[in-house]
PDB file of C-alpha atoms in Angstrom:
ATOM      1  CA  SER A   1       0.000   0.000   0.000  1.00  0.00           C
ATOM      2  CA  CYS A   2       2.806   2.416   0.851  1.00  0.00           C
ATOM      3  CA  ILE A   3       4.594   1.809  -2.453  1.00  0.00           C
ATOM      4  CA  CYS A   4       1.336   2.348  -4.355  1.00  0.00           C
ATOM      5  CA  ALA A   5       0.704   5.581  -2.454  1.00  0.00           C
ATOM      6  CA  SER A   6       3.919   7.058  -3.805  1.00  0.00           C
ATOM      7  CA  LYS A   7       2.623   6.566  -7.364  1.00  0.00           C
ATOM      8  CA  ALA A   8      -1.164   6.985  -7.035  1.00  0.00           C
ATOM      9  CA  SER A   9      -3.320   9.909  -6.019  1.00  0.00           C
ATOM     10  CA  GLU A  10      -5.238   7.720  -3.576  1.00  0.00           C
ATOM     11  CA  VAL A  11      -4.921   4.204  -2.128  1.00  0.00           C
ATOM     12  CA  VAL A  12      -7.680   2.374  -0.281  1.00  0.00           C
ATOM     13  CA  ALA A  13      -6.462  -0.568   1.804  1.00  0.00           C
ATOM     14  CA  PHE A  14      -8.850  -3.078   3.360  1.00  0.00           C
ATOM     15  CA  GLU A  15      -7.395  -4.665   6.491  1.00  0.00           C
ATOM     16  CA  PRO A  16      -9.785  -6.448   8.868  1.00  0.00           C
ATOM     17  CA  ASN A  17      -7.121  -7.446  11.399  1.00  0.00           C
ATOM     18  CA  PRO A  18      -6.992  -4.658  14.032  1.00  0.00           C
ATOM     19  CA  GLU A  19      -3.300  -5.143  14.877  1.00  0.00           C
ATOM     20  CA  THR A  20      -2.210  -5.250  11.249  1.00  0.00           C
ATOM     21  CA  ARG A  21      -4.439  -2.253  10.444  1.00  0.00           C
ATOM     22  CA  THR A  22      -2.736  -0.251  13.224  1.00  0.00           C
ATOM     23  CA  ARG A  23       0.695  -1.032  11.700  1.00  0.00           C
ATOM     24  CA  LEU A  24      -0.639  -0.152   8.260  1.00  0.00           C
ATOM     25  CA  LYS A  25      -1.889   3.219   9.507  1.00  0.00           C
ATOM     26  CA  GLN A  26       1.482   3.926  11.140  1.00  0.00           C
ATOM     27  CA  ASN A  27       3.285   3.104   7.899  1.00  0.00           C
ATOM     28  CA  ALA A  28       0.740   5.121   5.907  1.00  0.00           C
ATOM     29  CA  ASN A  29       1.580   8.201   7.963  1.00  0.00           C
ATOM     30  CA  LEU A  30       5.204   7.850   6.838  1.00  0.00           C
ATOM     31  CA  ALA A  31       4.402   7.250   3.168  1.00  0.00           C
ATOM     32  CA  ALA A  32       4.106   9.795   0.412  1.00  0.00           C
ATOM     33  CA  GLY A  33       0.553  10.003  -0.880  1.00  0.00           C
ATOM     34  CA  SER A  34      -2.831   9.224   0.572  1.00  0.00           C
ATOM     35  CA  ILE A  35      -3.779   5.850   2.078  1.00  0.00           C
ATOM     36  CA  GLN A  36      -7.287   5.336   3.374  1.00  0.00           C
ATOM     37  CA  THR A  37      -7.551   2.259   5.599  1.00  0.00           C
ATOM     38  CA  ARG A  38     -10.844   0.409   5.953  1.00  0.00           C
ATOM     39  CA  PRO A  39     -11.667  -2.299   8.513  1.00  0.00           C
ATOM     40  CA  GLU A  40     -13.751  -4.571   6.275  1.00  0.00           C
ATOM     41  CA  ALA A  41     -12.726  -7.932   4.883  1.00  0.00           C
ATOM     42  CA  LEU A  42     -13.677  -8.014   1.205  1.00  0.00           C
ATOM     43  CA  SER A  43     -16.003 -10.918   0.490  1.00  0.00           C
ATOM     44  CA  ASN A  44     -19.012 -12.031  -1.551  1.00  0.00           C
ATOM     45  CA  GLU A  45     -21.433 -10.939   1.200  1.00  0.00           C
ATOM     46  CA  THR A  46     -21.784  -7.808   3.277  1.00  0.00           C
ATOM     47  CA  GLY A  47     -22.168  -8.756   6.925  1.00  0.00           C
ATOM     48  CA  GLU A  48     -19.882 -10.443   9.389  1.00  0.00           C
ATOM     49  CA  GLY A  49     -17.154 -13.070   9.297  1.00  0.00           C
ATOM     50  CA  ARG A  50     -14.525 -14.627  11.534  1.00  0.00           C
ATOM     51  CA  LEU A  51     -10.837 -13.853  11.094  1.00  0.00           C
ATOM     52  CA  SER A  52      -8.438 -16.442  12.466  1.00  0.00           C
ATOM     53  CA  SER A  53      -4.679 -16.881  12.457  1.00  0.00           C
ATOM     54  CA  THR A  54      -3.372 -19.388   9.929  1.00  0.00           C
ATOM     55  CA  ASN A  55      -0.129 -20.050  11.833  1.00  0.00           C
ATOM     56  CA  ASP A  56       1.395 -19.829   8.398  1.00  0.00           C
ATOM     57  CA  TYR A  57       4.804 -18.646   7.245  1.00  0.00           C
ATOM     58  CA  ALA A  58       4.287 -14.930   7.850  1.00  0.00           C
ATOM     59  CA  GLU A  59       3.453 -12.927  10.945  1.00  0.00           C
ATOM     60  CA  GLY A  60       0.047 -11.348  10.609  1.00  0.00           C
ATOM     61  CA  THR A  61      -1.265 -14.038   8.261  1.00  0.00           C
ATOM     62  CA  HIS A  62      -4.981 -14.519   8.831  1.00  0.00           C
ATOM     63  CA  GLU A  63      -7.922 -15.948   6.937  1.00  0.00           C
ATOM     64  CA  ILE A  64     -11.697 -15.807   6.963  1.00  0.00           C
ATOM     65  CA  ALA A  65     -12.900 -18.916   8.803  1.00  0.00           C
ATOM     66  CA  GLU A  66     -16.167 -20.613   9.692  1.00  0.00           C
ATOM     67  CA  SER A  67     -15.581 -20.370  13.433  1.00  0.00           C
ATOM     68  CA  GLY A  68     -13.145 -19.147  16.064  1.00  0.00           C
ATOM     69  CA  GLY A  69     -10.990 -16.096  15.705  1.00  0.00           C
ATOM     70  CA  THR A  70     -12.118 -12.491  15.824  1.00  0.00           C
ATOM     71  CA  ARG A  71     -15.445 -11.199  14.556  1.00  0.00           C
ATOM     72  CA  VAL A  72     -14.963  -8.761  11.634  1.00  0.00           C
ATOM     73  CA  ALA A  73     -17.150  -6.845   9.210  1.00  0.00           C
ATOM     74  CA  THR A  74     -17.271  -8.156   5.648  1.00  0.00           C
ATOM     75  CA  ALA A  75     -18.196  -6.129   2.581  1.00  0.00           C
ATOM     76  CA  ARG A  76     -18.804  -6.712  -1.082  1.00  0.00           C
ATOM     77  CA  GLY A  77     -16.531  -4.383  -3.016  1.00  0.00           C
ATOM     78  CA  ASP A  78     -19.432  -3.628  -5.370  1.00  0.00           C
ATOM     79  CA  ASP A  79     -21.478  -2.337  -2.405  1.00  0.00           C
ATOM     80  CA  LEU A  80     -18.759   0.245  -1.696  1.00  0.00           C
ATOM     81  CA  LEU A  81     -18.722   1.828  -5.164  1.00  0.00           C
ATOM     82  CA  ASP A  82     -20.875   4.747  -4.018  1.00  0.00           C
ATOM     83  CA  ASP A  83     -18.380   5.574  -1.230  1.00  0.00           C
ATOM     84  CA  LEU A  84     -15.120   5.155  -3.162  1.00  0.00           C
ATOM     85  CA  SER A  85     -13.626   6.293  -6.451  1.00  0.00           C
ATOM     86  CA  PRO A  86     -13.311   3.586  -9.111  1.00  0.00           C
ATOM     87  CA  PRO A  87      -9.851   2.009  -8.813  1.00  0.00           C
ATOM     88  CA  ASP A  88      -7.141   2.051 -11.459  1.00  0.00           C
ATOM     89  CA  VAL A  89      -5.298  -0.858  -9.830  1.00  0.00           C
ATOM     90  CA  ILE A  90      -6.570  -3.655  -7.604  1.00  0.00           C
ATOM     91  CA  LYS A  91      -4.181  -5.805  -5.563  1.00  0.00           C
ATOM     92  CA  ILE A  92      -5.690  -8.726  -3.672  1.00  0.00           C
ATOM     93  CA  ASP A  93      -3.908 -10.767  -0.984  1.00  0.00           C
ATOM     94  CA  VAL A  94      -6.639 -12.382   1.095  1.00  0.00           C
ATOM     95  CA  GLU A  95      -5.111 -15.674   2.288  1.00  0.00           C
ATOM     96  CA  GLY A  96      -7.405 -18.164   0.541  1.00  0.00           C
ATOM     97  CA  HIS A  97     -10.492 -15.944   0.276  1.00  0.00           C
ATOM     98  CA  GLU A  98      -9.670 -14.871  -3.289  1.00  0.00           C
ATOM     99  CA  LEU A  99     -12.736 -16.270  -5.054  1.00  0.00           C
ATOM    100  CA  ASP A 100     -15.197 -14.814  -2.537  1.00  0.00           C
ATOM    101  CA  ALA A 101     -13.495 -11.398  -2.658  1.00  0.00           C
ATOM    102  CA  LEU A 102     -13.519 -11.402  -6.476  1.00  0.00           C
ATOM    103  CA  GLU A 103     -17.154 -12.553  -6.617  1.00  0.00           C
ATOM    104  CA  GLY A 104     -18.142  -9.601  -4.444  1.00  0.00           C
ATOM    105  CA  MET A 105     -16.375  -7.050  -6.614  1.00  0.00           C
ATOM    106  CA  ARG A 106     -17.181  -8.043 -10.206  1.00  0.00           C
ATOM    107  CA  ASP A 107     -18.382  -4.524 -11.106  1.00  0.00           C
ATOM    108  CA  VAL A 108     -15.366  -2.885  -9.448  1.00  0.00           C
ATOM    109  CA  ILE A 109     -12.944  -5.126 -11.338  1.00  0.00           C
ATOM    110  CA  THR A 110     -14.414  -4.132 -14.708  1.00  0.00           C
ATOM    111  CA  GLN A 111     -13.426  -0.525 -13.950  1.00  0.00           C
ATOM    112  CA  ALA A 112      -9.802  -1.240 -13.050  1.00  0.00           C
ATOM    113  CA  SER A 113      -6.942  -1.096 -15.541  1.00  0.00           C
ATOM    114  CA  TYR A 114      -4.861  -3.646 -13.632  1.00  0.00           C
ATOM    115  CA  VAL A 115      -5.667  -6.496 -11.257  1.00  0.00           C
ATOM    116  CA  TRP A 116      -3.091  -8.435  -9.212  1.00  0.00           C
ATOM    117  CA  VAL A 117      -4.298 -11.438  -7.205  1.00  0.00           C
ATOM    118  CA  GLU A 118      -1.992 -13.467  -4.992  1.00  0.00           C
ATOM    119  CA  VAL A 119      -3.360 -17.015  -5.123  1.00  0.00           C
ATOM    120  CA  HIS A 120      -2.914 -19.040  -1.931  1.00  0.00           C
ATOM    121  CA  ARG A 121      -2.923 -22.773  -1.273  1.00  0.00           C
ATOM    122  CA  GLY A 122      -6.291 -24.433  -1.677  1.00  0.00           C
ATOM    123  CA  VAL A 123      -7.518 -21.942  -4.294  1.00  0.00           C
ATOM    124  CA  ASP A 124      -7.667 -22.994  -7.941  1.00  0.00           C
ATOM    125  CA  VAL A 125      -5.577 -20.507  -9.898  1.00  0.00           C
ATOM    126  CA  GLU A 126      -7.620 -21.257 -13.046  1.00  0.00           C
ATOM    127  CA  ASP A 127     -10.824 -20.183 -11.258  1.00  0.00           C
ATOM    128  CA  VAL A 128      -9.182 -16.906 -10.223  1.00  0.00           C
ATOM    129  CA  GLN A 129      -7.877 -16.367 -13.741  1.00  0.00           C
ATOM    130  CA  ALA A 130     -11.362 -17.008 -15.197  1.00  0.00           C
ATOM    131  CA  LEU A 131     -13.004 -14.430 -12.895  1.00  0.00           C
ATOM    132  CA  VAL A 132     -10.445 -11.777 -13.802  1.00  0.00           C
ATOM    133  CA  SER A 133     -10.713 -12.616 -17.533  1.00  0.00           C
ATOM    134  CA  GLU A 134     -14.514 -12.401 -17.441  1.00  0.00           C
ATOM    135  CA  SER A 135     -14.173  -8.770 -16.347  1.00  0.00           C
ATOM    136  CA  GLY A 136     -12.456  -7.813 -19.602  1.00  0.00           C
ATOM    137  CA  HIS A 137      -8.819  -8.279 -18.625  1.00  0.00           C
ATOM    138  CA  GLU A 138      -6.127 -10.134 -20.478  1.00  0.00           C
ATOM    139  CA  THR A 139      -4.557 -12.371 -17.842  1.00  0.00           C
ATOM    140  CA  ARG A 140      -1.275 -14.121 -17.299  1.00  0.00           C
ATOM    141  CA  LEU A 141       0.161 -16.193 -14.514  1.00  0.00           C
ATOM    142  CA  TRP A 142       3.238 -15.079 -12.681  1.00  0.00           C
ATOM    143  CA  SER A 143       5.084 -17.352 -10.267  1.00  0.00           C
ATOM    144  CA  LYS A 144       7.888 -16.617  -7.867  1.00  0.00           C
ATOM    145  CA  ARG A 145      10.647 -19.124  -7.257  1.00  0.00           C
ATOM    146  CA  ASP A 146       9.187 -20.063  -3.879  1.00  0.00           C
ATOM    147  CA  GLY A 147       5.974 -21.232  -5.567  1.00  0.00           C
ATOM    148  CA  GLU A 148       3.785 -18.206  -4.879  1.00  0.00           C
ATOM    149  CA  GLN A 149       1.427 -17.635  -7.785  1.00  0.00           C
ATOM    150  CA  PHE A 150      -0.224 -14.453  -9.006  1.00  0.00           C
ATOM    151  CA  VAL A 151      -2.916 -13.818 -11.566  1.00  0.00           C
ATOM    152  CA  VAL A 152      -2.163 -10.539 -13.311  1.00  0.00           C
ATOM    153  CA  GLY A 153      -4.903  -8.903 -15.354  1.00  0.00           C
ATOM    154  CA  GLU A 154      -4.489  -5.953 -17.681  1.00  0.00           C
ATOM    155  CA  LYS A 155      -7.382  -4.232 -19.382  1.00  0.00           C
ATOM    156  CA  LEU A 156      -6.375  -3.577 -22.963  1.00  0.00           C
ATOM    157  CA  ASP A 157      -7.067  -0.161 -24.514  1.00  0.00           C
ATOM    158  CA  GLU A 158      -9.921  -1.522 -26.621  1.00  0.00           C
ATOM    159  CA  ASN A 159     -11.496  -2.915 -23.427  1.00  0.00           C
ATOM    160  CA  LEU A 160     -11.337   0.369 -21.509  1.00  0.00           C
ATOM    161  CA  GLU A 161     -14.731   1.879 -20.909  1.00  0.00           C
TER     162      GLU A 161
END
């Protein structure tokens, strides 16, 4: 978010984890540009979810779970269009909740020039790629040496609305 803020006029970061959101706000205060932090977890339903620690490889790694964890607000990205400017770039890193987040923001995605989705274990990368492609983006897969995979979507000039 901080790197994006140095290049964009505005960045909106969704971070449902209170501790991580506090760190994000502290970093945002040091960054060039504007970063608005929001407490919702992006999903396919507006309401409430549970955020639990994955005990994964990175500190602060959490996922939306059926039970346990901390109660958090969830929001469909499409429901927030009236409150936020349409994005130029979307970057999604939601620890296994990729398909639900994308499902809830189909209209938002069609307005973005670029979409980056980090695809986590247990999520079918082809399903993520299909959702991004359906929104008018040419997609490609990008993999890091450690096995992390990303779906990268770029809206071509003839697809821009």
